[in-house]
Amino acid sequence: MTWAAIGSFVLLVVVLAFAMLRPRGLPEAVAAVPAACIVLALGLVPPAAAGRRALEILPTLGFLAAILLLSYLASVDGVFTWLGERLATACHGKPKRLLVLTFAAASGVTAILSLDATVVLLTPVVFATATSLRLPAKPHVYACTHLANSASTLLPVSNLTNLLAFSALGLTFAGFTALMALPWLVSIGIELVVFLRFFAADLTGRSTTVPRTATRTPRFALTVLALTLVGFGLGPLIQLEPVWIAAMAAAILAIRALATRTVRPLSLVTEASPLLCLFVLGLAVVVEAVSEHLLGGVLRAILPNSAGLTELLLTAVIAAVLANLVNNLPATLILLSVLGQHPEPGLLLAVLLGVNIGPNATYLGSLATLLWRRVLAGAGVTPALREFLRLGAWTVPLSLVGAVLALWCGLALT
């Protein structure tokens, strides 16, 4: 192993460790940007290659900022509070029904507003809903983190990993969704069955507490969100990229929020998470070095180049393992680099299944899971590591195999 391989790997470990621990609450970019500068200064990645990588992912980062802002503004307008009250009313005090409804809500929020909205905005609402009904909250908040990952396979906009891969796929928005719809449904269905068995002891009895329904229906925000989803589907027909649709939707809610003085202008900037975008840019440069000097050759040797069932399973498993070793975002960037500019679409979709479903196996698999832990810690709840690992050991293999089988069927039909 050369000094370049060792150096790039150490820098990646430092960046990821900082992002996971966030000492003194400092943003992830504090480590990622200097690390990228070190990579460039040492010549581990040529400046021209780093510049090309940055230009490739800039539209993706623009969309990320827009969708984060849109999720925040929807929350300000009461969408998530209203949703929590609807869940409490519809479950009729039955914990199993609340779990099923939570699965539906988390899957929808993840697909439309991305996994960050599920983790940051829906998780505390679900926790408060279960607590207000005096029901065990554990199954429902675990559902939020699992579905933030595994339910993020449906749309190109559901996860940053999907957005990074979408441009290389050569598929339309509708084409991507059509191929991933069955794997999405299968993985969610398998997760639900496992959850019902795993948390059976917490899903007994019935609450007699009368739920509150004080929040008005946020019709304006819900209409904007519905039109945004339609726009994602129809945008490609008029050559309109998802980033512009998300930006327009965010602008509409932002103008309304500013006019009613429910948000401050500075909040709009901070909620768009420019430092998170800088983190992704810096991370991309560091990952480029790791791919070039350490993992690229190994992965090129073991990754298949056709899209048969065995090859799809192997690709998804490799992606899932890599996601749990280095986190799913670096894993996606590495695998995209290895697969090249025109990869076999089936293999790249299998990669996305691996990096999106696989992170449910460990805390380190995705930043969303780590963020979920911080959200629960803020509510005074600490998830048990052993229980999280046991649940992941059941859900990940079954969900991943089921989703890959569904993908293979979809590819065969097309």
CSV table of N, CA and C in Angstrom, one decimal, residues 179-340:
chain,number,residue,atom,x,y,z
A,179,LEU,N,-38.9,1.6,-12.7
A,179,LEU,CA,-38.0,0.4,-12.4
A,179,LEU,C,-37.8,0.2,-10.9
A,180,MET,N,-37.9,1.3,-10.1
A,180,MET,CA,-37.7,1.2,-8.7
A,180,MET,C,-38.9,1.0,-7.8
A,181,ALA,N,-40.1,1.1,-8.5
A,181,ALA,CA,-41.4,1.1,-7.7
A,181,ALA,C,-41.6,-0.3,-7.0
A,182,LEU,N,-41.4,-1.4,-7.8
A,182,LEU,CA,-41.6,-2.7,-7.2
A,182,LEU,C,-40.5,-3.0,-6.1
A,183,PRO,N,-39.2,-2.8,-6.4
A,183,PRO,CA,-38.3,-2.9,-5.3
A,183,PRO,C,-38.6,-2.1,-4.0
A,184,TRP,N,-39.1,-0.9,-4.2
A,184,TRP,CA,-39.5,0.0,-3.1
A,184,TRP,C,-40.6,-0.7,-2.3
A,185,LEU,N,-41.7,-1.1,-3.0
A,185,LEU,CA,-42.8,-1.8,-2.3
A,185,LEU,C,-42.4,-3.1,-1.6
A,186,VAL,N,-41.6,-3.9,-2.3
A,186,VAL,CA,-41.2,-5.1,-1.7
A,186,VAL,C,-40.3,-4.9,-0.4
A,187,SER,N,-39.4,-4.0,-0.5
A,187,SER,CA,-38.5,-3.8,0.7
A,187,SER,C,-39.3,-3.2,1.8
A,188,ILE,N,-40.3,-2.3,1.6
A,188,ILE,CA,-41.1,-1.8,2.6
A,188,ILE,C,-42.0,-2.9,3.2
A,189,GLY,N,-42.6,-3.7,2.4
A,189,GLY,CA,-43.4,-4.8,2.9
A,189,GLY,C,-42.7,-5.8,3.7
A,190,ILE,N,-41.4,-6.1,3.3
A,190,ILE,CA,-40.6,-7.0,4.1
A,190,ILE,C,-40.3,-6.4,5.5
A,191,GLU,N,-39.9,-5.1,5.4
A,191,GLU,CA,-39.6,-4.4,6.7
A,191,GLU,C,-40.8,-4.4,7.6
A,192,LEU,N,-42.0,-4.2,7.1
A,192,LEU,CA,-43.2,-4.1,7.9
A,192,LEU,C,-43.4,-5.5,8.6
A,193,VAL,N,-43.3,-6.6,7.9
A,193,VAL,CA,-43.5,-7.9,8.4
A,193,VAL,C,-42.5,-8.2,9.5
A,194,VAL,N,-41.2,-7.8,9.3
A,194,VAL,CA,-40.2,-8.0,10.3
A,194,VAL,C,-40.5,-7.2,11.6
A,195,PHE,N,-40.9,-5.9,11.4
A,195,PHE,CA,-41.2,-5.0,12.5
A,195,PHE,C,-42.3,-5.6,13.3
A,196,LEU,N,-43.4,-6.1,12.7
A,196,LEU,CA,-44.5,-6.6,13.4
A,196,LEU,C,-44.1,-7.8,14.3
A,197,ARG,N,-43.2,-8.6,13.8
A,197,ARG,CA,-42.7,-9.7,14.6
A,197,ARG,C,-41.7,-9.3,15.6
A,198,PHE,N,-40.8,-8.4,15.3
A,198,PHE,CA,-39.7,-8.0,16.1
A,198,PHE,C,-40.2,-7.3,17.3
A,199,PHE,N,-41.2,-6.4,17.1
A,199,PHE,CA,-41.7,-5.5,18.2
A,199,PHE,C,-43.1,-6.0,18.7
A,200,ALA,N,-43.3,-7.3,18.5
A,200,ALA,CA,-44.7,-7.8,18.9
A,200,ALA,C,-45.1,-7.5,20.3
A,201,ALA,N,-44.1,-7.5,21.2
A,201,ALA,CA,-44.4,-7.2,22.6
A,201,ALA,C,-44.8,-5.8,22.9
A,202,ASP,N,-44.3,-4.9,22.0
A,202,ASP,CA,-44.7,-3.4,22.1
A,202,ASP,C,-45.9,-3.1,21.4
A,203,LEU,N,-46.5,-4.0,20.7
A,203,LEU,CA,-47.6,-3.7,19.8
A,203,LEU,C,-48.9,-4.3,20.3
A,204,THR,N,-49.0,-4.5,21.6
A,204,THR,CA,-50.2,-5.1,22.1
A,204,THR,C,-51.0,-4.1,22.8
A,205,GLY,N,-52.3,-4.4,23.2
A,205,GLY,CA,-53.1,-3.5,23.9
A,205,GLY,C,-53.7,-2.4,23.1
A,206,ARG,N,-54.3,-1.4,23.7
A,206,ARG,CA,-54.9,-0.3,23.0
A,206,ARG,C,-55.0,0.9,23.9
A,207,SER,N,-54.7,2.1,23.3
A,207,SER,CA,-54.8,3.3,24.1
A,207,SER,C,-56.2,3.9,24.2
A,208,THR,N,-56.5,4.4,25.3
A,208,THR,CA,-57.8,5.0,25.5
A,208,THR,C,-57.7,6.6,25.5
A,209,THR,N,-56.5,7.1,25.3
A,209,THR,CA,-56.3,8.5,25.3
A,209,THR,C,-56.9,9.1,24.0
A,210,VAL,N,-57.6,10.2,24.2
A,210,VAL,CA,-58.2,10.9,23.1
A,210,VAL,C,-57.2,11.8,22.5
A,211,PRO,N,-56.9,11.7,21.2
A,211,PRO,CA,-55.9,12.5,20.5
A,211,PRO,C,-56.3,13.9,20.3
A,212,ARG,N,-55.4,14.8,20.2
A,212,ARG,CA,-55.6,16.2,19.9
A,212,ARG,C,-55.7,16.4,18.4
A,213,THR,N,-56.6,17.3,18.0
A,213,THR,CA,-56.7,17.6,16.6
A,213,THR,C,-56.8,19.2,16.4
A,214,ALA,N,-55.8,19.9,17.0
A,214,ALA,CA,-55.9,21.3,17.1
A,214,ALA,C,-55.4,22.0,15.8
A,215,THR,N,-54.5,21.3,15.0
A,215,THR,CA,-53.9,22.0,13.9
A,215,THR,C,-54.8,22.0,12.7
A,216,ARG,N,-54.9,23.2,12.1
A,216,ARG,CA,-55.6,23.3,10.8
A,216,ARG,C,-54.9,22.6,9.7
A,217,THR,N,-55.7,22.2,8.7
A,217,THR,CA,-55.1,21.5,7.6
A,217,THR,C,-54.3,22.5,6.7
A,218,PRO,N,-53.0,22.3,6.5
A,218,PRO,CA,-52.2,23.2,5.8
A,218,PRO,C,-52.4,23.0,4.3
A,219,ARG,N,-53.5,23.5,3.8
A,219,ARG,CA,-53.9,23.2,2.4
A,219,ARG,C,-52.9,23.8,1.4
A,220,PHE,N,-52.5,25.0,1.7
A,220,PHE,CA,-51.6,25.7,0.7
A,220,PHE,C,-50.3,24.9,0.6
A,221,ALA,N,-49.7,24.5,1.7
A,221,ALA,CA,-48.4,23.8,1.7
A,221,ALA,C,-48.6,22.4,1.0
A,222,LEU,N,-49.7,21.7,1.4
A,222,LEU,CA,-50.0,20.4,0.8
A,222,LEU,C,-50.2,20.5,-0.7
A,223,THR,N,-50.8,21.6,-1.1
A,223,THR,CA,-51.0,21.7,-2.6
A,223,THR,C,-49.7,22.0,-3.3
A,224,VAL,N,-48.9,22.8,-2.7
A,224,VAL,CA,-47.5,23.1,-3.3
A,224,VAL,C,-46.7,21.8,-3.4
A,225,LEU,N,-46.8,21.0,-2.3
A,225,LEU,CA,-46.0,19.7,-2.3
A,225,LEU,C,-46.6,18.7,-3.4
A,226,ALA,N,-47.9,18.7,-3.5
A,226,ALA,CA,-48.5,17.8,-4.5
A,226,ALA,C,-48.1,18.3,-6.0
A,227,LEU,N,-48.1,19.6,-6.2
A,227,LEU,CA,-47.7,20.1,-7.5
A,227,LEU,C,-46.2,19.9,-7.8
A,228,THR,N,-45.4,20.0,-6.7
A,228,THR,CA,-44.0,19.7,-6.8
A,228,THR,C,-43.8,18.3,-7.3
A,229,LEU,N,-44.5,17.3,-6.7
A,229,LEU,CA,-44.3,15.9,-7.1
A,229,LEU,C,-44.7,15.7,-8.6
A,230,VAL,N,-45.8,16.4,-9.0
A,230,VAL,CA,-46.3,16.3,-10.4
A,230,VAL,C,-45.2,16.9,-11.3
A,231,GLY,N,-44.6,18.0,-10.8
A,231,GLY,CA,-43.6,18.7,-11.6
A,231,GLY,C,-42.4,17.8,-11.8
A,232,PHE,N,-42.0,17.1,-10.8
A,232,PHE,CA,-40.9,16.2,-10.9
A,232,PHE,C,-41.1,15.2,-12.0
A,233,GLY,N,-42.3,14.7,-12.1
A,233,GLY,CA,-42.7,13.7,-13.2
A,233,GLY,C,-42.8,14.3,-14.5
A,234,LEU,N,-43.3,15.5,-14.6
A,234,LEU,CA,-43.6,16.1,-16.0
A,234,LEU,C,-42.5,17.0,-16.4
A,235,GLY,N,-41.6,17.5,-15.5
A,235,GLY,CA,-40.5,18.4,-15.8
A,235,GLY,C,-39.7,18.0,-17.0
A,236,PRO,N,-39.2,16.7,-17.1
A,236,PRO,CA,-38.4,16.3,-18.2
A,236,PRO,C,-39.0,16.4,-19.6
A,237,LEU,N,-40.4,16.5,-19.6
A,237,LEU,CA,-41.0,16.6,-20.9
A,237,LEU,C,-40.8,18.0,-21.5
A,238,ILE,N,-40.5,19.0,-20.6
A,238,ILE,CA,-40.2,20.4,-21.1
A,238,ILE,C,-38.8,20.8,-20.8
A,239,GLN,N,-38.0,19.8,-20.6
A,239,GLN,CA,-36.5,20.0,-20.3
A,239,GLN,C,-36.3,20.8,-19.0
A,240,LEU,N,-37.1,20.6,-18.0
A,240,LEU,CA,-37.0,21.3,-16.7
A,240,LEU,C,-36.4,20.4,-15.7
A,241,GLU,N,-35.2,20.7,-15.2
A,241,GLU,CA,-34.6,19.8,-14.2
A,241,GLU,C,-35.3,19.9,-12.9
A,242,PRO,N,-35.2,18.8,-12.1
A,242,PRO,CA,-35.8,18.7,-10.7
A,242,PRO,C,-35.3,19.9,-9.8
A,243,VAL,N,-34.1,20.3,-10.0
A,243,VAL,CA,-33.6,21.4,-9.1
A,243,VAL,C,-34.4,22.7,-9.3
A,244,TRP,N,-34.8,23.0,-10.5
A,244,TRP,CA,-35.6,24.2,-10.7
A,244,TRP,C,-37.0,24.1,-10.2
A,245,ILE,N,-37.6,22.9,-10.3
A,245,ILE,CA,-38.9,22.6,-9.7
A,245,ILE,C,-38.9,22.8,-8.2
A,246,ALA,N,-37.9,22.1,-7.6
A,246,ALA,CA,-37.8,22.2,-6.1
A,246,ALA,C,-37.6,23.7,-5.7
A,247,ALA,N,-36.7,24.4,-6.4
A,247,ALA,CA,-36.4,25.8,-6.1
A,247,ALA,C,-37.7,26.7,-6.2
A,248,MET,N,-38.5,26.4,-7.2
A,248,MET,CA,-39.7,27.2,-7.4
A,248,MET,C,-40.7,26.9,-6.3
A,249,ALA,N,-40.8,25.7,-5.9
A,249,ALA,CA,-41.7,25.3,-4.8
A,249,ALA,C,-41.2,25.9,-3.5
A,250,ALA,N,-39.9,25.9,-3.2
A,250,ALA,CA,-39.4,26.5,-2.0
A,250,ALA,C,-39.6,28.0,-2.0
A,251,ALA,N,-39.4,28.6,-3.2
A,251,ALA,CA,-39.6,30.1,-3.3
A,251,ALA,C,-41.0,30.5,-3.0
A,252,ILE,N,-42.0,29.7,-3.5
A,252,ILE,CA,-43.4,30.0,-3.2
A,252,ILE,C,-43.7,30.0,-1.7
A,253,LEU,N,-43.3,28.9,-1.1
A,253,LEU,CA,-43.5,28.8,0.4
A,253,LEU,C,-42.7,29.8,1.1
A,254,ALA,N,-41.5,30.2,0.6
A,254,ALA,CA,-40.7,31.2,1.3
A,254,ALA,C,-41.3,32.6,1.2
A,255,ILE,N,-41.8,32.9,0.1
A,255,ILE,CA,-42.4,34.2,-0.1
A,255,ILE,C,-43.6,34.3,0.8
A,256,ARG,N,-44.4,33.3,0.9
A,256,ARG,CA,-45.6,33.3,1.8
A,256,ARG,C,-45.1,33.4,3.3
A,257,ALA,N,-44.1,32.6,3.6
A,257,ALA,CA,-43.6,32.7,5.0
A,257,ALA,C,-43.1,34.0,5.4
A,258,LEU,N,-42.4,34.6,4.5
A,258,LEU,CA,-41.8,36.0,4.8
A,258,LEU,C,-42.9,37.0,4.9
A,259,ALA,N,-43.9,36.9,4.0
A,259,ALA,CA,-45.0,37.8,4.0
A,259,ALA,C,-45.8,37.8,5.3
A,260,THR,N,-45.9,36.5,5.9
A,260,THR,CA,-46.7,36.4,7.1
A,260,THR,C,-45.8,36.5,8.3
A,261,ARG,N,-44.5,36.7,8.1
A,261,ARG,CA,-43.5,36.9,9.1
A,261,ARG,C,-43.4,35.7,10.1
A,262,THR,N,-43.5,34.5,9.5
A,262,THR,CA,-43.3,33.2,10.3
A,262,THR,C,-41.9,32.7,10.2
A,263,VAL,N,-41.1,33.3,9.3
A,263,VAL,CA,-39.7,33.0,9.3
A,263,VAL,C,-38.9,34.2,9.0
A,264,ARG,N,-37.6,34.2,9.4
A,264,ARG,CA,-36.7,35.3,9.1
A,264,ARG,C,-35.9,35.0,7.9
A,265,PRO,N,-35.4,36.0,7.1
A,265,PRO,CA,-34.6,35.8,5.9
A,265,PRO,C,-33.4,34.9,6.2
A,266,LEU,N,-32.7,35.2,7.4
A,266,LEU,CA,-31.5,34.4,7.7
A,266,LEU,C,-31.8,32.9,7.8
A,267,SER,N,-33.0,32.6,8.3
A,267,SER,CA,-33.4,31.2,8.5
A,267,SER,C,-33.5,30.5,7.2
A,268,LEU,N,-33.9,31.2,6.1
A,268,LEU,CA,-34.0,30.6,4.8
A,268,LEU,C,-32.6,30.2,4.3
A,269,VAL,N,-31.6,31.0,4.7
A,269,VAL,CA,-30.2,30.7,4.2
A,269,VAL,C,-29.7,29.5,5.0
A,270,THR,N,-29.8,29.5,6.3
A,270,THR,CA,-29.3,28.4,7.2
A,270,THR,C,-30.0,27.1,6.9
A,271,GLU,N,-31.3,27.1,6.7
A,271,GLU,CA,-32.1,25.9,6.4
A,271,GLU,C,-31.8,25.3,5.1
A,272,ALA,N,-31.2,26.0,4.1
A,272,ALA,CA,-30.8,25.5,2.9
A,272,ALA,C,-29.5,24.7,3.0
A,273,SER,N,-28.9,24.8,4.2
A,273,SER,CA,-27.6,24.0,4.5
A,273,SER,C,-26.5,24.2,3.6
A,274,PRO,N,-26.0,25.5,3.4
A,274,PRO,CA,-24.9,25.6,2.5
A,274,PRO,C,-23.6,24.9,3.0
A,275,LEU,N,-23.5,24.8,4.3
A,275,LEU,CA,-22.3,24.1,4.8
A,275,LEU,C,-22.3,22.6,4.6
A,276,LEU,N,-23.6,22.1,4.5
A,276,LEU,CA,-23.7,20.7,4.2
A,276,LEU,C,-23.3,20.4,2.7
A,277,CYS,N,-23.6,21.4,1.8
A,277,CYS,CA,-23.2,21.3,0.4
A,277,CYS,C,-21.7,21.4,0.3
A,278,LEU,N,-21.1,22.3,1.1
A,278,LEU,CA,-19.6,22.3,1.1
A,278,LEU,C,-19.0,21.0,1.6
A,279,PHE,N,-19.6,20.4,2.6
A,279,PHE,CA,-19.2,19.1,3.1
A,279,PHE,C,-19.2,18.1,1.9
A,280,VAL,N,-20.3,18.0,1.2
A,280,VAL,CA,-20.4,17.0,0.1
A,280,VAL,C,-19.3,17.3,-1.0
A,281,LEU,N,-19.1,18.6,-1.3
A,281,LEU,CA,-18.0,18.9,-2.3
A,281,LEU,C,-16.7,18.5,-1.8
A,282,GLY,N,-16.3,18.8,-0.5
A,282,GLY,CA,-15.1,18.4,0.0
A,282,GLY,C,-14.9,16.9,0.1
A,283,LEU,N,-16.0,16.2,0.5
A,283,LEU,CA,-16.0,14.8,0.6
A,283,LEU,C,-15.8,14.1,-0.8
A,284,ALA,N,-16.4,14.7,-1.8
A,284,ALA,CA,-16.2,14.1,-3.1
A,284,ALA,C,-14.8,14.1,-3.6
A,285,VAL,N,-14.0,15.2,-3.3
A,285,VAL,CA,-12.6,15.3,-3.6
A,285,VAL,C,-11.8,14.2,-2.9
A,286,VAL,N,-12.1,14.1,-1.6
A,286,VAL,CA,-11.3,13.1,-0.8
A,286,VAL,C,-11.7,11.7,-1.3
A,287,VAL,N,-12.9,11.4,-1.6
A,287,VAL,CA,-13.3,10.1,-2.1
A,287,VAL,C,-12.7,9.8,-3.4
A,288,GLU,N,-12.5,10.8,-4.3
A,288,GLU,CA,-11.9,10.6,-5.5
A,288,GLU,C,-10.4,10.1,-5.3
A,289,ALA,N,-9.8,10.6,-4.3
A,289,ALA,CA,-8.4,10.1,-4.0
A,289,ALA,C,-8.4,8.7,-3.5
A,290,VAL,N,-9.4,8.4,-2.7
A,290,VAL,CA,-9.5,7.0,-2.1
A,290,VAL,C,-9.8,6.0,-3.3
A,291,SER,N,-10.7,6.4,-4.2
A,291,SER,CA,-11.0,5.5,-5.3
A,291,SER,C,-9.8,5.3,-6.2
A,292,GLU,N,-9.1,6.4,-6.5
A,292,GLU,CA,-7.9,6.3,-7.4
A,292,GLU,C,-6.8,5.5,-6.8
A,293,HIS,N,-6.5,5.7,-5.6
A,293,HIS,CA,-5.3,5.1,-5.0
A,293,HIS,C,-5.5,3.8,-4.1
A,294,LEU,N,-6.8,3.5,-3.8
A,294,LEU,CA,-7.0,2.4,-2.9
A,294,LEU,C,-8.0,1.4,-3.3
A,295,LEU,N,-9.3,1.9,-3.4
A,295,LEU,CA,-10.4,0.9,-3.6
A,295,LEU,C,-10.8,0.7,-5.1
A,296,GLY,N,-10.4,1.7,-5.9
A,296,GLY,CA,-10.9,1.6,-7.3
A,296,GLY,C,-10.5,0.3,-8.0
A,297,GLY,N,-9.2,-0.1,-7.9
A,297,GLY,CA,-8.7,-1.3,-8.5
A,297,GLY,C,-9.4,-2.6,-8.0
A,298,VAL,N,-9.5,-2.6,-6.7
A,298,VAL,CA,-10.2,-3.8,-6.1
A,298,VAL,C,-11.6,-3.9,-6.5
A,299,LEU,N,-12.3,-2.8,-6.5
A,299,LEU,CA,-13.7,-2.9,-6.9
A,299,LEU,C,-13.9,-3.2,-8.4
A,300,ARG,N,-13.0,-2.7,-9.2
A,300,ARG,CA,-13.1,-3.0,-10.7
A,300,ARG,C,-12.9,-4.5,-10.9
A,301,ALA,N,-12.1,-5.1,-10.1
A,301,ALA,CA,-11.8,-6.5,-10.2
A,301,ALA,C,-13.0,-7.4,-9.8
A,302,ILE,N,-13.8,-6.9,-8.8
A,302,ILE,CA,-14.9,-7.8,-8.3
A,302,ILE,C,-16.3,-7.4,-8.8
A,303,LEU,N,-16.5,-6.2,-9.3
A,303,LEU,CA,-17.8,-5.8,-9.7
A,303,LEU,C,-18.1,-6.4,-11.1
A,304,PRO,N,-19.3,-7.0,-11.3
A,304,PRO,CA,-19.6,-7.6,-12.6
A,304,PRO,C,-19.9,-6.5,-13.6
A,305,ASN,N,-20.1,-6.9,-14.8
A,305,ASN,CA,-20.3,-6.0,-15.9
A,305,ASN,C,-21.6,-6.3,-16.7
A,306,SER,N,-22.4,-7.3,-16.2
A,306,SER,CA,-23.7,-7.6,-16.8
A,306,SER,C,-24.8,-7.5,-15.7
A,307,ALA,N,-26.0,-7.6,-16.1
A,307,ALA,CA,-27.1,-7.4,-15.1
A,307,ALA,C,-28.0,-8.6,-15.0
A,308,GLY,N,-27.4,-9.8,-14.8
A,308,GLY,CA,-28.2,-11.0,-14.5
A,308,GLY,C,-28.5,-11.0,-13.0
A,309,LEU,N,-29.3,-11.9,-12.6
A,309,LEU,CA,-29.8,-11.9,-11.2
A,309,LEU,C,-28.6,-12.1,-10.2
A,310,THR,N,-27.7,-13.0,-10.5
A,310,THR,CA,-26.5,-13.2,-9.6
A,310,THR,C,-25.6,-11.9,-9.6
A,311,GLU,N,-25.4,-11.3,-10.7
A,311,GLU,CA,-24.6,-10.1,-10.8
A,311,GLU,C,-25.3,-8.9,-10.0
A,312,LEU,N,-26.6,-8.8,-10.2
A,312,LEU,CA,-27.3,-7.7,-9.4
A,312,LEU,C,-27.2,-7.9,-7.9
A,313,LEU,N,-27.3,-9.2,-7.5
A,313,LEU,CA,-27.2,-9.5,-6.1
A,313,LEU,C,-25.8,-9.2,-5.6
A,314,LEU,N,-24.8,-9.6,-6.3
A,314,LEU,CA,-23.4,-9.4,-5.9
A,314,LEU,C,-23.1,-7.9,-5.8
A,315,THR,N,-23.6,-7.1,-6.8
A,315,THR,CA,-23.4,-5.7,-6.8
A,315,THR,C,-24.1,-5.0,-5.6
A,316,ALA,N,-25.3,-5.4,-5.3
A,316,ALA,CA,-26.0,-4.8,-4.2
A,316,ALA,C,-25.3,-5.1,-2.9
A,317,VAL,N,-24.9,-6.3,-2.8
A,317,VAL,CA,-24.2,-6.7,-1.5
A,317,VAL,C,-22.9,-6.0,-1.3
A,318,ILE,N,-22.1,-5.8,-2.4
A,318,ILE,CA,-20.9,-5.0,-2.4
A,318,ILE,C,-21.2,-3.6,-2.0
A,319,ALA,N,-22.2,-3.0,-2.6
A,319,ALA,CA,-22.6,-1.6,-2.2
A,319,ALA,C,-23.0,-1.5,-0.8
A,320,ALA,N,-23.8,-2.5,-0.3
A,320,ALA,CA,-24.2,-2.5,1.1
A,320,ALA,C,-23.1,-2.6,2.1
A,321,VAL,N,-22.1,-3.5,1.8
A,321,VAL,CA,-21.0,-3.7,2.7
A,321,VAL,C,-20.1,-2.4,2.7
A,322,LEU,N,-19.9,-1.8,1.5
A,322,LEU,CA,-19.1,-0.6,1.4
A,322,LEU,C,-19.7,0.5,2.1
A,323,ALA,N,-21.1,0.6,2.0
A,323,ALA,CA,-21.8,1.7,2.7
A,323,ALA,C,-21.6,1.6,4.2
A,324,ASN,N,-21.6,0.4,4.8
A,324,ASN,CA,-21.4,0.2,6.2
A,324,ASN,C,-20.0,0.3,6.7
A,325,LEU,N,-19.0,0.3,5.7
A,325,LEU,CA,-17.6,0.5,6.0
A,325,LEU,C,-17.2,2.0,6.0
A,326,VAL,N,-17.7,2.7,5.0
A,326,VAL,CA,-17.2,4.1,4.8
A,326,VAL,C,-18.4,5.1,4.7
A,327,ASN,N,-19.6,4.6,5.0
A,327,ASN,CA,-20.8,5.5,4.9
A,327,ASN,C,-21.4,5.4,3.5
A,328,ASN,N,-22.7,5.6,3.3
A,328,ASN,CA,-23.3,5.4,2.0
A,328,ASN,C,-23.0,6.5,1.0
A,329,LEU,N,-22.8,7.7,1.4
A,329,LEU,CA,-22.5,8.8,0.5
A,329,LEU,C,-21.1,8.6,-0.2
A,330,PRO,N,-20.0,8.4,0.6
A,330,PRO,CA,-18.7,8.0,0.0
A,330,PRO,C,-18.8,6.8,-0.8
A,331,ALA,N,-19.5,5.8,-0.3
A,331,ALA,CA,-19.6,4.5,-1.1
A,331,ALA,C,-20.2,4.8,-2.5
A,332,THR,N,-21.2,5.6,-2.6
A,332,THR,CA,-21.9,5.9,-3.8
A,332,THR,C,-20.9,6.6,-4.8
A,333,LEU,N,-20.2,7.6,-4.2
A,333,LEU,CA,-19.2,8.3,-5.0
A,333,LEU,C,-18.1,7.4,-5.5
A,334,ILE,N,-17.6,6.5,-4.7
A,334,ILE,CA,-16.6,5.6,-5.1
A,334,ILE,C,-17.1,4.6,-6.2
A,335,LEU,N,-18.3,4.1,-6.0
A,335,LEU,CA,-18.8,3.1,-7.0
A,335,LEU,C,-19.1,3.8,-8.3
A,336,LEU,N,-19.6,5.1,-8.3
A,336,LEU,CA,-19.8,5.8,-9.5
A,336,LEU,C,-18.5,6.0,-10.3
A,337,SER,N,-17.4,6.3,-9.5
A,337,SER,CA,-16.1,6.5,-10.2
A,337,SER,C,-15.7,5.2,-10.8
A,338,VAL,N,-15.9,4.1,-10.1
A,338,VAL,CA,-15.4,2.8,-10.6
A,338,VAL,C,-16.2,2.3,-11.8
A,339,LEU,N,-17.5,2.5,-11.8
A,339,LEU,CA,-18.4,2.1,-12.9
A,339,LEU,C,-18.2,2.9,-14.1
A,340,GLY,N,-17.7,4.1,-14.0
A,340,GLY,CA,-17.5,4.9,-15.2
A,340,GLY,C,-18.6,5.8,-15.6
